[in-house]
Every structure is written in structure tokens, then in C-alpha cells.
mmCIF file of C-alpha atoms and ligand atoms in Angstrom:
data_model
loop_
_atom_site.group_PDB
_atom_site.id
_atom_site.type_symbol
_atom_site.label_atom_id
_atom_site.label_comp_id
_atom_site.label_asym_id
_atom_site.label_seq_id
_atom_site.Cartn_x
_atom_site.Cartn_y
_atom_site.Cartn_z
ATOM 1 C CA UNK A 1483 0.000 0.000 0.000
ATOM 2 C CA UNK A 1484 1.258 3.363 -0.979
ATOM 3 C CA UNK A 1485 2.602 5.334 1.746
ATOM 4 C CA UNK A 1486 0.836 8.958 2.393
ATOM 5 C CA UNK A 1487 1.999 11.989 1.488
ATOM 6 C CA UNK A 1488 0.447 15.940 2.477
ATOM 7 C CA UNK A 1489 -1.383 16.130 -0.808
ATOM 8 C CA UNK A 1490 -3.154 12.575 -0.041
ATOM 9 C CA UNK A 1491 -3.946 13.826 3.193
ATOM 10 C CA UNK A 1492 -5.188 16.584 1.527
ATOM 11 C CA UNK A 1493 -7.557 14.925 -0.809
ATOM 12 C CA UNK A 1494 -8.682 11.665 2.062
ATOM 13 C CA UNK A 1495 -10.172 14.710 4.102
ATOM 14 C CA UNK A 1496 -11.404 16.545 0.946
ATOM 15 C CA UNK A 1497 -12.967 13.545 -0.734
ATOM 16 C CA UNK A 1498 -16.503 14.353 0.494
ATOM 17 C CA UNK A 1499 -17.336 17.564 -0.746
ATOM 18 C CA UNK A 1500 -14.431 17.252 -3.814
ATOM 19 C CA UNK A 1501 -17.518 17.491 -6.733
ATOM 20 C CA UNK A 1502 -18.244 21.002 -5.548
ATOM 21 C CA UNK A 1503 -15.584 21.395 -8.054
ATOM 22 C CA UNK A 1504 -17.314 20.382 -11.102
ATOM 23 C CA UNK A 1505 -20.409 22.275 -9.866
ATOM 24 C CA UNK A 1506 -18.609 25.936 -10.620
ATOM 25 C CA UNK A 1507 -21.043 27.422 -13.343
ATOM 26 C CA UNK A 1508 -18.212 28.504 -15.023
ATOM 27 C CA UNK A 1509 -16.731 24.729 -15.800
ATOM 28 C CA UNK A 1510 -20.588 24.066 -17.221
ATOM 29 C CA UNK A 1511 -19.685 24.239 -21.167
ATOM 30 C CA UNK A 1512 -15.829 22.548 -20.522
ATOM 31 C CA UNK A 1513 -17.602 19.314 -18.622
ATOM 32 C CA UNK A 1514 -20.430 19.077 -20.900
ATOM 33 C CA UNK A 1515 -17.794 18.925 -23.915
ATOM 34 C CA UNK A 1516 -15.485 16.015 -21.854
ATOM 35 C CA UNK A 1517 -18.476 14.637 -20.757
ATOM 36 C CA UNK A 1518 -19.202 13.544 -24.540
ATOM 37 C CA UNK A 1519 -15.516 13.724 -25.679
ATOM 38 C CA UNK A 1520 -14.051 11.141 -23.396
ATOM 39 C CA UNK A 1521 -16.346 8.555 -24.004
ATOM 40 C CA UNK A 1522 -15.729 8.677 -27.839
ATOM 41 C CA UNK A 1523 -12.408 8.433 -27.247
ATOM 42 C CA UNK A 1524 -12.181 5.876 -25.057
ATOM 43 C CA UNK A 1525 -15.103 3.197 -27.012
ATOM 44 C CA UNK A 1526 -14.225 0.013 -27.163
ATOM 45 C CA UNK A 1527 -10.623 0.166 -25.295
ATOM 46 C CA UNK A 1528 -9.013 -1.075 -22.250
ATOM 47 C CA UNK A 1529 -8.834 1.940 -20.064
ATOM 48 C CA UNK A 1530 -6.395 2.699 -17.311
ATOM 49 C CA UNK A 1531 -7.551 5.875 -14.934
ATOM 50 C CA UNK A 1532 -4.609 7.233 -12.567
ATOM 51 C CA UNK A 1533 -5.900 9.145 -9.507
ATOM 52 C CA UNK A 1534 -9.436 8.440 -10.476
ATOM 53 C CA UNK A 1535 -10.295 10.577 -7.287
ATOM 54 C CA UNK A 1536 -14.092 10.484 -6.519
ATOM 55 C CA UNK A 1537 -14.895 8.672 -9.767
ATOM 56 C CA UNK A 1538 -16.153 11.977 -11.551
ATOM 57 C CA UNK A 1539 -14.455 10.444 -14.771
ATOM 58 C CA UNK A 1540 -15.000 7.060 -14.443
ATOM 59 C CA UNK A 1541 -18.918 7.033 -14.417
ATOM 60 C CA UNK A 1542 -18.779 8.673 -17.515
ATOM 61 C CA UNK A 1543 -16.071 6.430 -19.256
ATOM 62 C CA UNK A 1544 -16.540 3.040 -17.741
ATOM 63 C CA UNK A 1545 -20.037 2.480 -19.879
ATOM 64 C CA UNK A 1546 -17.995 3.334 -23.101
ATOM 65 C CA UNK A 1547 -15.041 1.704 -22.790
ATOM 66 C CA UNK A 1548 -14.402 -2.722 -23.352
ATOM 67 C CA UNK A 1549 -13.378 -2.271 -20.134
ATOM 68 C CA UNK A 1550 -11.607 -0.126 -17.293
ATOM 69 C CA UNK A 1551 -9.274 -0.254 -14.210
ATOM 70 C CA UNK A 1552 -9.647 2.943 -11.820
ATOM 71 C CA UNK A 1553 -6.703 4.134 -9.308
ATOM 72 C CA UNK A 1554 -5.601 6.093 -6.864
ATOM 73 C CA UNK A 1555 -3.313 6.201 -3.958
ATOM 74 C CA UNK A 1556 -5.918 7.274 -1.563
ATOM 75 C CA UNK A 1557 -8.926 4.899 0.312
ATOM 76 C CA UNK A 1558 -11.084 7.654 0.747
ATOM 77 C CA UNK A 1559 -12.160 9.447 -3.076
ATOM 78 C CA UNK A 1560 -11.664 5.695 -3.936
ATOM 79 C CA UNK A 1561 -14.343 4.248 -1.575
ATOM 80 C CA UNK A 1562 -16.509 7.342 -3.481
ATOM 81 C CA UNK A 1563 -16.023 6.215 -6.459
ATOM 82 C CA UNK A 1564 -16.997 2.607 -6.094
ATOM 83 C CA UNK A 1565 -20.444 3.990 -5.319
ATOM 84 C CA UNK A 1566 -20.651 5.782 -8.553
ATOM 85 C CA UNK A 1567 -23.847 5.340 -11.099
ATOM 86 C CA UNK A 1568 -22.625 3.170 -14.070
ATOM 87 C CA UNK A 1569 -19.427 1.305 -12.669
ATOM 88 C CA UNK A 1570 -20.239 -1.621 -12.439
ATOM 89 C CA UNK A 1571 -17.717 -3.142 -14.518
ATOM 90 C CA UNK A 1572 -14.852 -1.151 -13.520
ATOM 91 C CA UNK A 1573 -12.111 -2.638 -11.057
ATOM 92 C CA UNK A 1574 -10.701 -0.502 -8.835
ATOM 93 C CA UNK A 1575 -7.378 -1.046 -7.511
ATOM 94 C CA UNK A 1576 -5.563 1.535 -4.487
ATOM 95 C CA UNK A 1577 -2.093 2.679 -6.503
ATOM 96 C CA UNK A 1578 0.365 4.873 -6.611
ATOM 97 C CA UNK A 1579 0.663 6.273 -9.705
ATOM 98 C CA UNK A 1580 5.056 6.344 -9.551
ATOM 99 C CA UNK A 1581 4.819 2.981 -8.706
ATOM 100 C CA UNK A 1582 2.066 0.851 -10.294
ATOM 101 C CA UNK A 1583 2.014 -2.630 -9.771
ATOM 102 C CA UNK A 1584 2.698 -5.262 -12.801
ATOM 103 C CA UNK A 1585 -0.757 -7.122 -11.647
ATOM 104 C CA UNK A 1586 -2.900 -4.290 -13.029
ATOM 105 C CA UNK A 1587 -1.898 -6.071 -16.602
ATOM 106 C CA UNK A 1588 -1.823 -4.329 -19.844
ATOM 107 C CA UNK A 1589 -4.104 -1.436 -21.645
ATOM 108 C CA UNK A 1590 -4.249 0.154 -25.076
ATOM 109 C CA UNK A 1591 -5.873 3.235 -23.256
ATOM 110 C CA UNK A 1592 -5.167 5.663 -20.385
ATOM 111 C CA UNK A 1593 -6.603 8.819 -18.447
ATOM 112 C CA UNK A 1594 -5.940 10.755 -15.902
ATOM 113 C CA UNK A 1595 -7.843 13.839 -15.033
ATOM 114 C CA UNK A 1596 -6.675 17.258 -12.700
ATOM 115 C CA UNK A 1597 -3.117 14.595 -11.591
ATOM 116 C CA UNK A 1598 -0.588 16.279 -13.645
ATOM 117 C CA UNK A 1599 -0.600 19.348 -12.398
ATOM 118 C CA UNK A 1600 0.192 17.658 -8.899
ATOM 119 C CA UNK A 1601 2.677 15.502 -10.075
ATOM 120 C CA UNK A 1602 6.415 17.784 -9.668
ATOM 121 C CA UNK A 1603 8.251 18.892 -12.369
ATOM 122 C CA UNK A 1604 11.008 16.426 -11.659
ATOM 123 C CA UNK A 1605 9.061 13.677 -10.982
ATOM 124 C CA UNK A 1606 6.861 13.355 -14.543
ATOM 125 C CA UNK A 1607 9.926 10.856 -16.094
ATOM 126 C CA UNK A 1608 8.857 8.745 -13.620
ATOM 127 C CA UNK A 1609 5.145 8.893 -13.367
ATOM 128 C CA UNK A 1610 5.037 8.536 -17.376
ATOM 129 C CA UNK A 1611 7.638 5.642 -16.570
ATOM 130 C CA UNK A 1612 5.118 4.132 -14.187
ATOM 131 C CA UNK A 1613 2.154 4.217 -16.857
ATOM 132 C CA UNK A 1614 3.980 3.612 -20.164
ATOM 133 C CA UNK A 1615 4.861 0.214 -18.478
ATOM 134 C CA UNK A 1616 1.050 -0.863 -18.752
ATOM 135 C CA UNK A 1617 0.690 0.501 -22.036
ATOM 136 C CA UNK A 1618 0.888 -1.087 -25.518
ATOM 137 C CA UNK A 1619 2.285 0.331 -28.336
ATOM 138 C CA UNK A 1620 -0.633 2.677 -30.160
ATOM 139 C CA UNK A 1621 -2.619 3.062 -26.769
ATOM 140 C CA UNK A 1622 -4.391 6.405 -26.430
ATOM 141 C CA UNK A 1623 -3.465 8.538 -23.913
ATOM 142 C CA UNK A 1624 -5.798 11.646 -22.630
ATOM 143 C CA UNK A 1625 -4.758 13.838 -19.899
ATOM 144 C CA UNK A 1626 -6.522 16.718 -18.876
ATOM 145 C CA UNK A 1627 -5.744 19.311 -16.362
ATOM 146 C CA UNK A 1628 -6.708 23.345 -14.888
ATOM 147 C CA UNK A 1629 -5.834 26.245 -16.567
ATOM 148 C CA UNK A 1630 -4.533 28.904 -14.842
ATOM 149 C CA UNK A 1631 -7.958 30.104 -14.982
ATOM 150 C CA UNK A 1632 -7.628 28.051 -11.574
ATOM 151 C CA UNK A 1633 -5.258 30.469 -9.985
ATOM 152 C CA UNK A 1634 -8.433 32.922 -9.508
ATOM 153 C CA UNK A 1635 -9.558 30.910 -6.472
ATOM 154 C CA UNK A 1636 -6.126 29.869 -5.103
ATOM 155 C CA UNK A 1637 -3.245 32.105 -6.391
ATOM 156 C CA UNK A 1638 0.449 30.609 -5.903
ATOM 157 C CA UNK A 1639 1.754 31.173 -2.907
ATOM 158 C CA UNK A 1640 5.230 29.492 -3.477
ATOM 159 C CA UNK A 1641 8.002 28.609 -6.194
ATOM 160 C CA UNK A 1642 10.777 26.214 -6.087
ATOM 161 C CA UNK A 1643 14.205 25.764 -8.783
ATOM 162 C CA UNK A 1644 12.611 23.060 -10.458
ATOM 163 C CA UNK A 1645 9.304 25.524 -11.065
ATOM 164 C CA UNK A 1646 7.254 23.570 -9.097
ATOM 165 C CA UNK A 1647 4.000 25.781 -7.967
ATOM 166 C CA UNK A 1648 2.074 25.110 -4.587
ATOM 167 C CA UNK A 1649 -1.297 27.223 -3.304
ATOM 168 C CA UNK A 1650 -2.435 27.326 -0.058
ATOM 169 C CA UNK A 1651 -6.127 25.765 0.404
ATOM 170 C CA UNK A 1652 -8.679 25.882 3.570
ATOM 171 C CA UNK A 1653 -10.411 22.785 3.771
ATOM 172 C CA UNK A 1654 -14.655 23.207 5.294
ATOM 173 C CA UNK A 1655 -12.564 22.137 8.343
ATOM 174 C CA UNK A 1656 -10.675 24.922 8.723
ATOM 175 C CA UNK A 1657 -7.290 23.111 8.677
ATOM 176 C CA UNK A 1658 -4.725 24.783 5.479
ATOM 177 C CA UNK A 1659 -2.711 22.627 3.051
ATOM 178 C CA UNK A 1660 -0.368 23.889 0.998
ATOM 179 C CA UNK A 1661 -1.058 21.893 -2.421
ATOM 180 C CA UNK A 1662 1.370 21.598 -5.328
ATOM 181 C CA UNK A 1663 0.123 22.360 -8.298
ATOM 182 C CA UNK A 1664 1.764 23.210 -11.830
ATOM 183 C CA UNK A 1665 0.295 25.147 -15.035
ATOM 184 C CA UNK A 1666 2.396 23.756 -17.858
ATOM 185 C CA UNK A 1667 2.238 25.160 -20.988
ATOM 186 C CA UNK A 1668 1.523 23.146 -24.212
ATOM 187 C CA UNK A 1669 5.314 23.261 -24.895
ATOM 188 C CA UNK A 1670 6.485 21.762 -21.807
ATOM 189 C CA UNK A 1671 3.810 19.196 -22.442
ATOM 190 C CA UNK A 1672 4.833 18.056 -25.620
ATOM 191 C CA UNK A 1673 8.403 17.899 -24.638
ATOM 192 C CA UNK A 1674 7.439 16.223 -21.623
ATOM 193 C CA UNK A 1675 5.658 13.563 -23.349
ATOM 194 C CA UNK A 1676 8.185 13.061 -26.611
ATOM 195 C CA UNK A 1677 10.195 9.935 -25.514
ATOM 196 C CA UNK A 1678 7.036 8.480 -24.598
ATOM 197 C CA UNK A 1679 4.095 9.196 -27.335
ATOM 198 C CA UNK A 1680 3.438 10.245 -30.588
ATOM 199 C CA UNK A 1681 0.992 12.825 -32.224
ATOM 200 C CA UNK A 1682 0.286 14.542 -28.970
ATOM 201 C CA UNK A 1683 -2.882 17.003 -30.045
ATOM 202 C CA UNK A 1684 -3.368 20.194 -27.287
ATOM 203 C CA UNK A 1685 -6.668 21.587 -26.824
ATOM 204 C CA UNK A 1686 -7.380 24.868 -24.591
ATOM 205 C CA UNK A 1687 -10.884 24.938 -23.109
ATOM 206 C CA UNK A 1688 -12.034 27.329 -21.333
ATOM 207 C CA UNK A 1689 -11.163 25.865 -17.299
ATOM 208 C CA UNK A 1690 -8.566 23.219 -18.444
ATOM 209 C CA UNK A 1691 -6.006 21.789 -20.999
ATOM 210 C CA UNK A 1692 -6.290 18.818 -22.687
ATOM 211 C CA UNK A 1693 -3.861 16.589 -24.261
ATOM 212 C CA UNK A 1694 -4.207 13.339 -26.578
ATOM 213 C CA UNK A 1695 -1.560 11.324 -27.559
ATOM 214 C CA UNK A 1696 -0.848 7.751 -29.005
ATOM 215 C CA UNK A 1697 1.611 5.665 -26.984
ATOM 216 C CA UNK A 1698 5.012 4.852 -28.810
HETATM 217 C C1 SAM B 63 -7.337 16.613 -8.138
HETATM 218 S S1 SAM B 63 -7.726 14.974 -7.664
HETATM 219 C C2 SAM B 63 -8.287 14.338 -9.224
HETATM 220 C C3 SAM B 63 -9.411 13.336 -9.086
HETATM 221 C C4 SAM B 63 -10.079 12.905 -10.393
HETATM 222 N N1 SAM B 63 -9.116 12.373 -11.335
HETATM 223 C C5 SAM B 63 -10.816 14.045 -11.027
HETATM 224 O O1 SAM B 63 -10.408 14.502 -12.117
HETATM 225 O O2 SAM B 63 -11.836 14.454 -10.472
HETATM 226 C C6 SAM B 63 -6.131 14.237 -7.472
HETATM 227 C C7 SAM B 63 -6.173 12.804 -7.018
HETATM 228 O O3 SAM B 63 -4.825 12.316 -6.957
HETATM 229 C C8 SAM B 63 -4.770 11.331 -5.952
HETATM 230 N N2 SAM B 63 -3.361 11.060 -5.636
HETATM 231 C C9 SAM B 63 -2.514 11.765 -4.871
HETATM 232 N N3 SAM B 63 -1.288 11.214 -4.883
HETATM 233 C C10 SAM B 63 -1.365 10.119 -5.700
HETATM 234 C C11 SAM B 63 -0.424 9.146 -6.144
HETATM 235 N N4 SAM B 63 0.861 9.178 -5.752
HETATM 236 N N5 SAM B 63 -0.843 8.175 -6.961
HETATM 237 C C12 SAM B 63 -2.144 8.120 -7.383
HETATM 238 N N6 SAM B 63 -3.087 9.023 -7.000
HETATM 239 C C13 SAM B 63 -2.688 10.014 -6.174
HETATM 240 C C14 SAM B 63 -5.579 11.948 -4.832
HETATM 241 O O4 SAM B 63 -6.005 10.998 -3.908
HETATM 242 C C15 SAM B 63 -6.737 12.581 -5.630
HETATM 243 O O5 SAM B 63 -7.831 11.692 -5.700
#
């Protein structure tokens, strides 16, 4: 079992209330969009979520797809998300996404929605590392992630020498967390994702980024 960082502490004591987020008017014409995008994409494949969080993804994936394995590093969202409408079919395994285990087997799709931007600059060889593993040549891969639109409601409060970014968040608790979280720009995205993928597309939406690419 993965061990827990302050970000998964973070998101265990946010997972109740964590859909608020895709309940900002503003996000309305962005979700409705992945809401119908992500399915297409994803018909007929073997899926692979990372830090499927609270599920929000999954429900509207899992009925598309041949079939789908949800993770995340954290009991809590996870728990959520097994409750979802429409998931039937999915398995859900706890992982961490640096590290994921060989049983999970092999996919010729993956997603993972609002991780990146957590994941530190230095430490992206090793989470695409981590996922390429279960991937087959050809497999589509669709991340999507905030825009700095997102730095509205929590600006950055701190910058390190790699350029990782961190805000500072209340929780309905009262208790603050200081979060990373990184805007990369379509450049450092492609560049990130060259020794790994092929035809990466970029797409800005309105709330968040969104990159497709085809494993290599
Ligand atoms: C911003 S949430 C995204 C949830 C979901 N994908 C979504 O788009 O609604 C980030 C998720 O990353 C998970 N997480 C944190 N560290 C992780 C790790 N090392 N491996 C996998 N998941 C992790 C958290 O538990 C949380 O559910």
C-alpha cells in the first residue's frame, strides 16, 4: 500500500465535498464537452484511470469503454467512487501512480484527469515511466488538467528551482494545506511527453487543458 503523502492527506479529508468542483457554473460548457468527448475516445478500449479521485471520470467512461481499471493512492475518493452510477464493470485497484504494480496487466488506453498538475516537475519521467509500463504500443493517452484560470480561487503562494508551484487551500474544516500544483504550458507538455508518445494534439478549453496522444 502506498505510503501517504500531504497532498493525499489533503484529498482523504477533501474527498466528500471534492464534486463542488465540477459544480462551478463557469466549468458548465468545458464538462459538458469532456463529458461527450471522453467517451468517444475511449469506445471500445481497455482503459487505465490514474488518480481516479471520486470517480467523476470514471462514471462517464466506464459504460464506453471494453473495459476499465480505476486508481488512486488514496482509500477515501476511492471508496466514493466505487459507489458511482454506471461502474459496475470497472475494477478498482488503491495505486500509486510512480509505482504501479505489474498485476494491473496491460491497456491500449489511459486517463488521468486534474493529476498532472500535482505531479512535480522532476518527478513526470517517472510517473510517465510508471504508466507507459502498462501501455501497448498505439494506446491512447488523454490527460486533462486546470488552466490557470484556476489560480483565480487559489493564487500561488510558493516557487521552487525546479518551477514547481504550490497554493495554499482551507479545507470546510478549517485546517490549510499547501497543495502543489503546476500550469504547464503546451510546450512543456509536448516535450514532456516526446520519448514516450506520438501525435500529442493540445486543446485549450475554457477551465482546463487537454492533451491526446498515441503511446510509442
Ligand atoms: C485533483 S484529484 C483528481 C481526481 C479525479 N481524477 C478528477 O479529475 O476528479 C487528485 C487525485 O490524486 C490522488 N493522488 C494523490 N497522490 C497520488 C499518487 N501518488 N498516486 C495516485 N493518486 C494520487 C488523490 O487521492 C486525488 O484523488
Amino acid at each position: 500500500m502506498p505510503s501517504r503523502d500531504e497532498m493525499q492527506s489533503y484529498y482523504a479529508a477533501r474527498a466528500p465535498y471534492y464534486d463542488d468542483v465540477y459544480d462551478k457554473p463557469e466549468r458548465r460548457e468545458d464538462i459538458a464537452f469532456l463529458k461527450s468527448h471522453l467517451p468517444a475516445v475511449f469506445a471500445g478500449r481497455k482503459v487505465l484511470e490514474i488518480a481516479c479521485g471520486t470517480g467523476y471520470w470514471t462514471q462517464h467512461i466506464a459504460p464506453a469503454a471494453a473495459a476499465m481499471t480505476a486508481t488512486d493512492a488514496v482509500a477515501q475518493p476511492l471508496d466514493l467512487a466505487r459507489g458511482r452510477p454506471g461502474v459496475g464493470a470497472v475494477r478498482f485497484a488503491l495505486a500509486d501512480a510512480y509505482d504501479l504494480p505489474e498485476s494491473l496487466g496491460t491497456f491500449d488506453a489511459a486517463f488521468a484527469g486534474l493529476w498532472l498538475s500535482h505531479v512535480p516537475v522532476e518527478r513526470r519521467n517517472e510517473f510517465l515511466s510508471s504508466l507507459h509500463r502498462h501501455l501497448a504500443p498505439g494506446a491512447k493517452v488523454v490527460l486533462i488538467d486546470n488552466s490557470e484560470v484556476q489560480l483565480k480561487d487559489f493564487p500561488i503562494a510558493e516557487r521552487d528551482a525546479h518551477g514547481n508551484t504550490w497554493q495554499m487551500r482551507r479545507l470546510k474544516d478549517g485546517t490549510m494545506h499547501r497543495v502543489l500544483k503546476n500550469f504547464p504550458s503546451r510546450a512543456e507538455l509536448e516535450a514532456m511527453i516526446a520519448g514516450f508518445g506520438v501525435r500529442p494534439a493540445y486543446q485549450d478549453l475554457q477551465n482546463f487543458w487537454l492533451l491526446e496522444y498515441e503511446a510509442a
